[in-house]
Amino acid sequence: MTNRLASSTSPYLLQHADNPVDWHPWSPEAFAEARERGVPVLLSVGYAACHWCHVMAHESFEDDVTAAYMNEHFVNVKVDREERPDVDAVYMAVTQALSGHGGWPMTCFLTPDGEPFYAGTYYPPVPRPGIPAFRQVLEAITHAWHEQGDEVRESAAAIVSQLAFKPLPQSTVDSDVLEGAVVSLLGHFDRAHAGFGNAPKFPPSMVLEFLLRNHERTGSVEALSMVRATCDAMANGGLYDQLAGGFARYSVDAGWVVPHFEKMLYDNALLLRVYAHLSRRDESERYRQVVRETAEFLLRSLGTAEGGFAASLDADTEGVEGLTYVWTPAQLAEVLGEAEGARAAVLYGVTEDGTFEHGSSTLRMLGAPDPEIAAKLLAARELRPQPGRDDKVVTAWNGLAIAALAEAGAVFGEPRWVAAAERAADLLLDVHLVDGRLLRTSRNGVAGTAAGVLEDYGCFADGLLALHQATGDARWLTVASALLDTALERFAGDEPGVYYDTADDAEALVQRPSDPSDNASPSGASSLASALLTASVLGAPRQAEYRSAAEAAVSRAGLLAAREPRFAGHWLSVAEALALGPVQVAVVGSSPELVSAAWQGVHGGGVVVAGSPDSAPLLADRPLVGGAPAAYVCRGYVCDRPVTTVDELVGALHR
């Protein structure tokens, strides 16, 4: 028997459609039923690639006795956090405040008005040290609701009042703040294993982009050293798929050996861009290999039939974490033979004791890559059961992928990558953009119902601006500008530089979310600031207004950048672009050599546009020189004389 989730476009919700729990999607009808029955709402939030979400589902939501209790005493609501990031953000703030930690699955108990009064994450079926059993929690909540209902409601109202939005004060993000961020990051840098902080280690993509831009502007040896060491450690560790490309969500240990195996679109898009940028400053073939393999991973493993990119690959295969990816020495020998298998074990760090579970090992790169061995192992691995795929298309994450593929394609001279970015952009415009407003997701070409949030507008606009640069097609700039205009109109707060994550006409929650922190992906406000600045540099119609809006937004992030630079990486990258100018490179006429040199030499945050004179705003009033193609390099409203040779352009870009 299916429940109310059966018609959802979310693969995560569909995974729960056959549960004995009478799940509702997030809807007014669910809360109306709770009011009518006089019971609280049990809100469960997760996502398809989440290992512990699957565990709790199997232990509790598939259990008939537990489900019967839930159905009798609660209205049960299931939410895909990737589909409704606004709901997730509001109640995750509560969960962190009440329990001292966050994560998924998230379990919250709400009044019929949506006010939270108790929250946690994963609960086991039997008690564990420090963690009550899920059934114990359910019974305690039921007792409190019926015996202390007034106190519960008062507590919920007090919690909501504490959530009231308080914008960050305005502050200057100048060279001192940027230098201070580098110093702070040095203090958190793991000199033994690279990366920042302790286990678990997440790929710090936006922080690495900031450090790379800081090096380009200041020549900081420390900044570049942190980038190289971390990119080396990630690329050569278990976090990276040594056979097929692509990065896992995080490393369980500090040494990047054992990953949490889910692969997210946003991680791989952001890291693709970082490695592509690093390859311009470092000629290491390893970085170029990672770029090529990660781009191909996006196309091969996450590409959808409609032209978009799927949200993730699951951590589990047939209910076992990492089953597809791990190896034993015996398995290597079975595929490669004894001698070559032994060499592969040394190359990939596969030991008899194992680095993972049950004597198996993740693959690391401990020597020079061997494409022949990798190809044989990959062919054998593809015969194994494969992880599930969440094939919904998320607007913001596809925007990140569009930007990464367009830019990497331009830098590497790979038109296939640019074409893939164009197909994804066309899908979003055809399916996700309705009457000038973005929807959050689609699946199989059918749009979901959730409204787009600020990150959808910022990240998609940024992707379109990258496409404009990679192709020279002015229509991408036009569409991006329209999205930015909508974002400025619908998401701005009452004070300059303040933005909410939901539109002014979005469904009202107990709090209108506004989180400036850059976490796993750019915050809505930082992605908007980045796109606004880029559009202004590219000559968008409202370029002066866009730049002012970008500067005002960055000024709200100064305190965050100074105190917690690890959670302000994208903000700091935008601030670096502002500090640098940023650089504009306009190539008029047909010269693949000049275009390639421009993409290889431009600093992060800079822009490149190539085409015939007057075919794009940045090319306006910039003629050929003596009938020959020419490049115009400008910084901060000051332009050098046009150049016509690659050597001259390289010199101009490195001044």
PDB file of N, CA and C in Angstrom, residues 603-644:
ATOM      1  N   HIS A 603      43.055  35.904 -14.202  1.00  0.00           N
ATOM      2  CA  HIS A 603      42.971  35.570 -12.788  1.00  0.00           C
ATOM      3  C   HIS A 603      41.550  35.177 -12.412  1.00  0.00           C
ATOM      4  N   GLY A 604      41.418  34.425 -11.313  1.00  0.00           N
ATOM      5  CA  GLY A 604      40.103  34.043 -10.823  1.00  0.00           C
ATOM      6  C   GLY A 604      39.239  35.262 -10.561  1.00  0.00           C
ATOM      7  N   GLY A 605      38.000  35.203 -11.000  1.00  0.00           N
ATOM      8  CA  GLY A 605      37.105  36.347 -10.874  1.00  0.00           C
ATOM      9  C   GLY A 605      37.124  37.245 -12.080  1.00  0.00           C
ATOM     10  N   GLY A 606      38.158  37.102 -12.925  1.00  0.00           N
ATOM     11  CA  GLY A 606      38.210  37.868 -14.159  1.00  0.00           C
ATOM     12  C   GLY A 606      37.280  37.282 -15.199  1.00  0.00           C
ATOM     13  N   VAL A 607      37.063  38.038 -16.277  1.00  0.00           N
ATOM     14  CA  VAL A 607      36.151  37.579 -17.325  1.00  0.00           C
ATOM     15  C   VAL A 607      36.850  37.614 -18.670  1.00  0.00           C
ATOM     16  N   VAL A 608      36.397  36.719 -19.554  1.00  0.00           N
ATOM     17  CA  VAL A 608      36.906  36.635 -20.923  1.00  0.00           C
ATOM     18  C   VAL A 608      35.711  36.560 -21.856  1.00  0.00           C
ATOM     19  N   VAL A 609      35.695  37.411 -22.876  1.00  0.00           N
ATOM     20  CA  VAL A 609      34.672  37.327 -23.921  1.00  0.00           C
ATOM     21  C   VAL A 609      35.368  37.467 -25.261  1.00  0.00           C
ATOM     22  N   ALA A 610      35.006  36.600 -26.197  1.00  0.00           N
ATOM     23  CA  ALA A 610      35.599  36.643 -27.533  1.00  0.00           C
ATOM     24  C   ALA A 610      34.491  36.627 -28.574  1.00  0.00           C
ATOM     25  N   GLY A 611      34.732  37.335 -29.684  1.00  0.00           N
ATOM     26  CA  GLY A 611      33.754  37.355 -30.769  1.00  0.00           C
ATOM     27  C   GLY A 611      34.038  38.495 -31.715  1.00  0.00           C
ATOM     28  N   SER A 612      33.109  38.728 -32.611  1.00  0.00           N
ATOM     29  CA  SER A 612      33.270  39.836 -33.551  1.00  0.00           C
ATOM     30  C   SER A 612      32.984  41.153 -32.847  1.00  0.00           C
ATOM     31  N   PRO A 613      33.547  42.260 -33.341  1.00  0.00           N
ATOM     32  CA  PRO A 613      33.313  43.559 -32.703  1.00  0.00           C
ATOM     33  C   PRO A 613      31.821  43.843 -32.534  1.00  0.00           C
ATOM     34  N   ASP A 614      31.452  44.336 -31.345  1.00  0.00           N
ATOM     35  CA  ASP A 614      30.083  44.746 -31.020  1.00  0.00           C
ATOM     36  C   ASP A 614      29.096  43.583 -30.893  1.00  0.00           C
ATOM     37  N   SER A 615      29.567  42.322 -30.859  1.00  0.00           N
ATOM     38  CA  SER A 615      28.645  41.192 -30.728  1.00  0.00           C
ATOM     39  C   SER A 615      28.248  40.921 -29.282  1.00  0.00           C
ATOM     40  N   ALA A 616      28.903  41.561 -28.335  1.00  0.00           N
ATOM     41  CA  ALA A 616      28.585  41.447 -26.917  1.00  0.00           C
ATOM     42  C   ALA A 616      28.957  42.764 -26.255  1.00  0.00           C
ATOM     43  N   PRO A 617      28.350  43.104 -25.116  1.00  0.00           N
ATOM     44  CA  PRO A 617      28.659  44.393 -24.484  1.00  0.00           C
ATOM     45  C   PRO A 617      30.143  44.625 -24.254  1.00  0.00           C
ATOM     46  N   LEU A 618      30.885  43.581 -23.842  1.00  0.00           N
ATOM     47  CA  LEU A 618      32.306  43.770 -23.561  1.00  0.00           C
ATOM     48  C   LEU A 618      33.121  44.002 -24.832  1.00  0.00           C
ATOM     49  N   LEU A 619      32.547  43.673 -25.986  1.00  0.00           N
ATOM     50  CA  LEU A 619      33.252  43.847 -27.257  1.00  0.00           C
ATOM     51  C   LEU A 619      32.857  45.136 -27.965  1.00  0.00           C
ATOM     52  N   ALA A 620      31.942  45.882 -27.367  1.00  0.00           N
ATOM     53  CA  ALA A 620      31.475  47.114 -28.001  1.00  0.00           C
ATOM     54  C   ALA A 620      32.595  48.141 -28.086  1.00  0.00           C
ATOM     55  N   ASP A 621      32.664  48.816 -29.216  1.00  0.00           N
ATOM     56  CA  ASP A 621      33.639  49.900 -29.440  1.00  0.00           C
ATOM     57  C   ASP A 621      35.076  49.415 -29.300  1.00  0.00           C
ATOM     58  N   ARG A 622      35.302  48.158 -29.595  1.00  0.00           N
ATOM     59  CA  ARG A 622      36.659  47.602 -29.562  1.00  0.00           C
ATOM     60  C   ARG A 622      36.935  46.976 -30.923  1.00  0.00           C
ATOM     61  N   PRO A 623      37.543  47.741 -31.810  1.00  0.00           N
ATOM     62  CA  PRO A 623      37.717  47.279 -33.194  1.00  0.00           C
ATOM     63  C   PRO A 623      38.938  46.375 -33.356  1.00  0.00           C
ATOM     64  N   LEU A 624      39.008  45.742 -34.502  1.00  0.00           N
ATOM     65  CA  LEU A 624      40.226  45.057 -34.906  1.00  0.00           C
ATOM     66  C   LEU A 624      41.359  46.070 -34.987  1.00  0.00           C
ATOM     67  N   VAL A 625      42.580  45.593 -34.876  1.00  0.00           N
ATOM     68  CA  VAL A 625      43.751  46.475 -34.954  1.00  0.00           C
ATOM     69  C   VAL A 625      44.461  46.206 -36.274  1.00  0.00           C
ATOM     70  N   GLY A 626      44.380  47.181 -37.171  1.00  0.00           N
ATOM     71  CA  GLY A 626      44.981  46.990 -38.490  1.00  0.00           C
ATOM     72  C   GLY A 626      44.388  45.808 -39.221  1.00  0.00           C
ATOM     73  N   GLY A 627      43.113  45.552 -38.980  1.00  0.00           N
ATOM     74  CA  GLY A 627      42.436  44.429 -39.611  1.00  0.00           C
ATOM     75  C   GLY A 627      42.715  43.089 -38.971  1.00  0.00           C
ATOM     76  N   ALA A 628      43.507  43.058 -37.896  1.00  0.00           N
ATOM     77  CA  ALA A 628      43.882  41.799 -37.240  1.00  0.00           C
ATOM     78  C   ALA A 628      43.145  41.647 -35.910  1.00  0.00           C
ATOM     79  N   PRO A 629      42.904  40.404 -35.481  1.00  0.00           N
ATOM     80  CA  PRO A 629      42.314  40.185 -34.160  1.00  0.00           C
ATOM     81  C   PRO A 629      43.168  40.825 -33.072  1.00  0.00           C
ATOM     82  N   ALA A 630      42.498  41.261 -32.001  1.00  0.00           N
ATOM     83  CA  ALA A 630      43.209  41.950 -30.923  1.00  0.00           C
ATOM     84  C   ALA A 630      42.571  41.612 -29.584  1.00  0.00           C
ATOM     85  N   ALA A 631      43.361  41.745 -28.527  1.00  0.00           N
ATOM     86  CA  ALA A 631      42.876  41.525 -27.166  1.00  0.00           C
ATOM     87  C   ALA A 631      42.989  42.819 -26.379  1.00  0.00           C
ATOM     88  N   TYR A 632      41.930  43.157 -25.663  1.00  0.00           N
ATOM     89  CA  TYR A 632      41.885  44.338 -24.804  1.00  0.00           C
ATOM     90  C   TYR A 632      41.841  43.860 -23.353  1.00  0.00           C
ATOM     91  N   VAL A 633      42.780  44.319 -22.539  1.00  0.00           N
ATOM     92  CA  VAL A 633      42.849  43.938 -21.131  1.00  0.00           C
ATOM     93  C   VAL A 633      42.589  45.168 -20.280  1.00  0.00           C
ATOM     94  N   CYS A 634      41.597  45.066 -19.380  1.00  0.00           N
ATOM     95  CA  CYS A 634      41.229  46.192 -18.521  1.00  0.00           C
ATOM     96  C   CYS A 634      41.192  45.733 -17.070  1.00  0.00           C
ATOM     97  N   ARG A 635      41.561  46.663 -16.180  1.00  0.00           N
ATOM     98  CA  ARG A 635      41.479  46.417 -14.738  1.00  0.00           C
ATOM     99  C   ARG A 635      40.901  47.654 -14.071  1.00  0.00           C
ATOM    100  N   GLY A 636      39.807  47.463 -13.346  1.00  0.00           N
ATOM    101  CA  GLY A 636      39.270  48.568 -12.568  1.00  0.00           C
ATOM    102  C   GLY A 636      39.056  49.833 -13.360  1.00  0.00           C
ATOM    103  N   TYR A 637      38.407  49.711 -14.492  1.00  0.00           N
ATOM    104  CA  TYR A 637      38.039  50.842 -15.348  1.00  0.00           C
ATOM    105  C   TYR A 637      39.224  51.451 -16.088  1.00  0.00           C
ATOM    106  N   VAL A 638      40.394  50.813 -16.030  1.00  0.00           N
ATOM    107  CA  VAL A 638      41.574  51.300 -16.758  1.00  0.00           C
ATOM    108  C   VAL A 638      42.005  50.209 -17.729  1.00  0.00           C
ATOM    109  N   CYS A 639      42.164  50.552 -19.013  1.00  0.00           N
ATOM    110  CA  CYS A 639      42.480  49.567 -20.041  1.00  0.00           C
ATOM    111  C   CYS A 639      43.876  49.785 -20.604  1.00  0.00           C
ATOM    112  N   ASP A 640      44.575  48.667 -20.860  1.00  0.00           N
ATOM    113  CA  ASP A 640      45.848  48.731 -21.568  1.00  0.00           C
ATOM    114  C   ASP A 640      45.571  48.932 -23.059  1.00  0.00           C
ATOM    115  N   ARG A 641      46.624  49.251 -23.801  1.00  0.00           N
ATOM    116  CA  ARG A 641      46.462  49.328 -25.254  1.00  0.00           C
ATOM    117  C   ARG A 641      46.186  47.928 -25.787  1.00  0.00           C
ATOM    118  N   PRO A 642      45.449  47.799 -26.871  1.00  0.00           N
ATOM    119  CA  PRO A 642      45.175  46.466 -27.422  1.00  0.00           C
ATOM    120  C   PRO A 642      46.450  45.791 -27.906  1.00  0.00           C
ATOM    121  N   VAL A 643      46.453  44.462 -27.779  1.00  0.00           N
ATOM    122  CA  VAL A 643      47.610  43.680 -28.214  1.00  0.00           C
ATOM    123  C   VAL A 643      47.147  42.668 -29.254  1.00  0.00           C
ATOM    124  N   THR A 644      48.086  42.237 -30.089  1.00  0.00           N
ATOM    125  CA  THR A 644      47.720  41.340 -31.196  1.00  0.00           C
ATOM    126  C   THR A 644      48.476  40.023 -31.184  1.00  0.00           C
TER     127      THR A 644
END
